[in-house]
Amino acid sequence: MADESGTRGGAVELGAFFQRLDPDMCVVTAVAGGERAGCLVGFASQCSIQPLRFAVWLSKVNRTYRVARAAQHLAVHLLTRDQRGLAELFGGETGDDGTDKFVGLDWREEHGGAIVLQEAAAWFVGSILHRTDGGDHVGFVLDPVQWGEGRGGPLLRLSDAVTIDAGHPAD
């Protein structure tokens, strides 16, 4: 039972906090063992100032997670709001059915073989330092080793992507 301060409350009470968040969305790409994958990610953040570190959280049911487990580097891409089609491709399609999300896209290989989407608003390649189990997602702590900037404009946020039907269920 929750007390007046809300401690020990259930998911319903805590949901009010999380519903107010509107994080930037990003596309994470991974390459390992001759496979490439990518997905739309809403759980990502800088996690250290010195040294500079960034963490992305990948769902365990996602093919990108399975490829990332064997990868040494991940590429993280920011999208602008007008790139909803790209967000739908990486968020609404699954590579589990044989779909190659990279066909027809402009991409290039960068540091460590990472795939960088050329249309991204900004991107970086990070070496994977740690993998941390967080429940239904695994966090990948990244050390940025290469980066670049592309198109301008307001970034795609969760509120812009909430209507994208996920390629995999959340549970």
PDB file of C-alpha atoms in Angstrom, residues 30-121:
ATOM      1  CA  ALA A  30      24.572  -2.796 -34.049  1.00  0.00           C
ATOM      2  CA  VAL A  31      26.805  -5.029 -36.157  1.00  0.00           C
ATOM      3  CA  ALA A  32      28.293  -8.383 -35.105  1.00  0.00           C
ATOM      4  CA  GLY A  33      28.988 -11.764 -36.655  1.00  0.00           C
ATOM      5  CA  GLY A  34      27.988 -10.584 -40.127  1.00  0.00           C
ATOM      6  CA  GLU A  35      24.585  -9.419 -38.898  1.00  0.00           C
ATOM      7  CA  ARG A  36      23.308  -5.856 -38.704  1.00  0.00           C
ATOM      8  CA  ALA A  37      20.320  -4.585 -36.784  1.00  0.00           C
ATOM      9  CA  GLY A  38      18.775  -1.367 -35.567  1.00  0.00           C
ATOM     10  CA  CYS A  39      15.906  -0.192 -33.419  1.00  0.00           C
ATOM     11  CA  LEU A  40      14.159   2.915 -32.120  1.00  0.00           C
ATOM     12  CA  VAL A  41      15.100   3.600 -28.496  1.00  0.00           C
ATOM     13  CA  GLY A  42      13.430   5.811 -25.917  1.00  0.00           C
ATOM     14  CA  PHE A  43      15.614   4.866 -22.945  1.00  0.00           C
ATOM     15  CA  ALA A  44      18.929   6.656 -23.498  1.00  0.00           C
ATOM     16  CA  SER A  45      20.906   9.318 -21.683  1.00  0.00           C
ATOM     17  CA  GLN A  46      24.284  10.764 -20.925  1.00  0.00           C
ATOM     18  CA  CYS A  47      25.374   8.993 -17.741  1.00  0.00           C
ATOM     19  CA  SER A  48      28.742  10.616 -16.921  1.00  0.00           C
ATOM     20  CA  ILE A  49      30.410  13.976 -17.479  1.00  0.00           C
ATOM     21  CA  GLN A  50      34.018  13.001 -16.811  1.00  0.00           C
ATOM     22  CA  PRO A  51      34.712  10.755 -18.526  1.00  0.00           C
ATOM     23  CA  LEU A  52      31.921  11.378 -21.026  1.00  0.00           C
ATOM     24  CA  ARG A  53      29.639   8.339 -21.154  1.00  0.00           C
ATOM     25  CA  PHE A  54      26.222   7.551 -22.626  1.00  0.00           C
ATOM     26  CA  ALA A  55      23.851   4.655 -21.911  1.00  0.00           C
ATOM     27  CA  VAL A  56      21.248   3.092 -24.193  1.00  0.00           C
ATOM     28  CA  TRP A  57      18.788   0.475 -23.033  1.00  0.00           C
ATOM     29  CA  LEU A  58      17.751  -2.264 -25.463  1.00  0.00           C
ATOM     30  CA  SER A  59      14.759  -4.542 -24.998  1.00  0.00           C
ATOM     31  CA  LYS A  60      15.644  -8.200 -24.510  1.00  0.00           C
ATOM     32  CA  VAL A  61      12.953  -9.241 -27.015  1.00  0.00           C
ATOM     33  CA  ASN A  62      14.490  -7.077 -29.739  1.00  0.00           C
ATOM     34  CA  ARG A  63      16.773  -8.485 -32.447  1.00  0.00           C
ATOM     35  CA  THR A  64      19.035  -5.452 -32.059  1.00  0.00           C
ATOM     36  CA  TYR A  65      19.694  -6.527 -28.473  1.00  0.00           C
ATOM     37  CA  ARG A  66      20.710 -10.017 -29.626  1.00  0.00           C
ATOM     38  CA  VAL A  67      23.147  -8.582 -32.186  1.00  0.00           C
ATOM     39  CA  ALA A  68      24.424  -5.975 -29.680  1.00  0.00           C
ATOM     40  CA  ARG A  69      25.318  -8.705 -27.158  1.00  0.00           C
ATOM     41  CA  ALA A  70      28.172  -9.736 -29.478  1.00  0.00           C
ATOM     42  CA  ALA A  71      29.034  -6.234 -30.756  1.00  0.00           C
ATOM     43  CA  GLN A  72      31.967  -4.141 -29.602  1.00  0.00           C
ATOM     44  CA  HIS A  73      30.474  -0.821 -30.754  1.00  0.00           C
ATOM     45  CA  LEU A  74      27.021   0.686 -31.146  1.00  0.00           C
ATOM     46  CA  ALA A  75      25.990   3.720 -33.177  1.00  0.00           C
ATOM     47  CA  VAL A  76      23.424   6.093 -31.665  1.00  0.00           C
ATOM     48  CA  HIS A  77      21.495   8.448 -33.965  1.00  0.00           C
ATOM     49  CA  LEU A  78      19.224  11.393 -33.216  1.00  0.00           C
ATOM     50  CA  LEU A  79      16.336  12.021 -35.603  1.00  0.00           C
ATOM     51  CA  THR A  80      14.381  15.181 -36.309  1.00  0.00           C
ATOM     52  CA  ARG A  81      10.590  15.321 -36.039  1.00  0.00           C
ATOM     53  CA  ASP A  82      10.241  15.274 -39.809  1.00  0.00           C
ATOM     54  CA  GLN A  83      11.973  11.864 -39.936  1.00  0.00           C
ATOM     55  CA  ARG A  84       8.978   9.946 -38.647  1.00  0.00           C
ATOM     56  CA  GLY A  85       9.245   7.477 -41.529  1.00  0.00           C
ATOM     57  CA  LEU A  86      12.723   6.486 -40.401  1.00  0.00           C
ATOM     58  CA  ALA A  87      11.457   6.174 -36.815  1.00  0.00           C
ATOM     59  CA  GLU A  88       8.586   3.951 -38.003  1.00  0.00           C
ATOM     60  CA  LEU A  89      11.009   1.732 -39.918  1.00  0.00           C
ATOM     61  CA  PHE A  90      13.308   1.179 -36.946  1.00  0.00           C
ATOM     62  CA  GLY A  91      10.533   1.164 -34.327  1.00  0.00           C
ATOM     63  CA  GLY A  92       7.725  -0.610 -36.144  1.00  0.00           C
ATOM     64  CA  GLU A  93       9.554  -3.279 -38.128  1.00  0.00           C
ATOM     65  CA  THR A  94      11.415  -6.254 -36.749  1.00  0.00           C
ATOM     66  CA  GLY A  95      14.406  -7.924 -38.323  1.00  0.00           C
ATOM     67  CA  ASP A  96      13.217 -11.238 -36.876  1.00  0.00           C
ATOM     68  CA  ASP A  97      11.084 -11.774 -39.979  1.00  0.00           C
ATOM     69  CA  GLY A  98      14.040 -11.274 -42.331  1.00  0.00           C
ATOM     70  CA  THR A  99      13.371  -7.566 -42.962  1.00  0.00           C
ATOM     71  CA  ASP A 100      16.595  -5.703 -43.734  1.00  0.00           C
ATOM     72  CA  LYS A 101      15.898  -2.221 -42.390  1.00  0.00           C
ATOM     73  CA  PHE A 102      18.990  -0.812 -44.105  1.00  0.00           C
ATOM     74  CA  VAL A 103      17.957  -1.551 -47.711  1.00  0.00           C
ATOM     75  CA  GLY A 104      17.338   1.714 -49.538  1.00  0.00           C
ATOM     76  CA  LEU A 105      18.881   3.877 -46.781  1.00  0.00           C
ATOM     77  CA  ASP A 106      22.024   5.948 -47.058  1.00  0.00           C
ATOM     78  CA  TRP A 107      24.450   4.538 -44.505  1.00  0.00           C
ATOM     79  CA  ARG A 108      28.167   4.076 -44.137  1.00  0.00           C
ATOM     80  CA  GLU A 109      30.536   1.984 -42.086  1.00  0.00           C
ATOM     81  CA  GLU A 110      32.439   3.879 -39.401  1.00  0.00           C
ATOM     82  CA  HIS A 111      34.678   3.080 -36.415  1.00  0.00           C
ATOM     83  CA  GLY A 112      34.736  -0.610 -35.524  1.00  0.00           C
ATOM     84  CA  GLY A 113      32.389  -1.463 -38.396  1.00  0.00           C
ATOM     85  CA  ALA A 114      29.467   0.451 -36.859  1.00  0.00           C
ATOM     86  CA  ILE A 115      26.695   1.477 -39.249  1.00  0.00           C
ATOM     87  CA  VAL A 116      25.926   5.206 -39.313  1.00  0.00           C
ATOM     88  CA  LEU A 117      22.739   6.511 -40.918  1.00  0.00           C
ATOM     89  CA  GLN A 118      23.737   9.453 -43.103  1.00  0.00           C
ATOM     90  CA  GLU A 119      20.383  11.226 -42.682  1.00  0.00           C
ATOM     91  CA  ALA A 120      20.654  11.461 -38.878  1.00  0.00           C
ATOM     92  CA  ALA A 121      20.517  14.856 -37.178  1.00  0.00           C
TER      93      ALA A 121
END
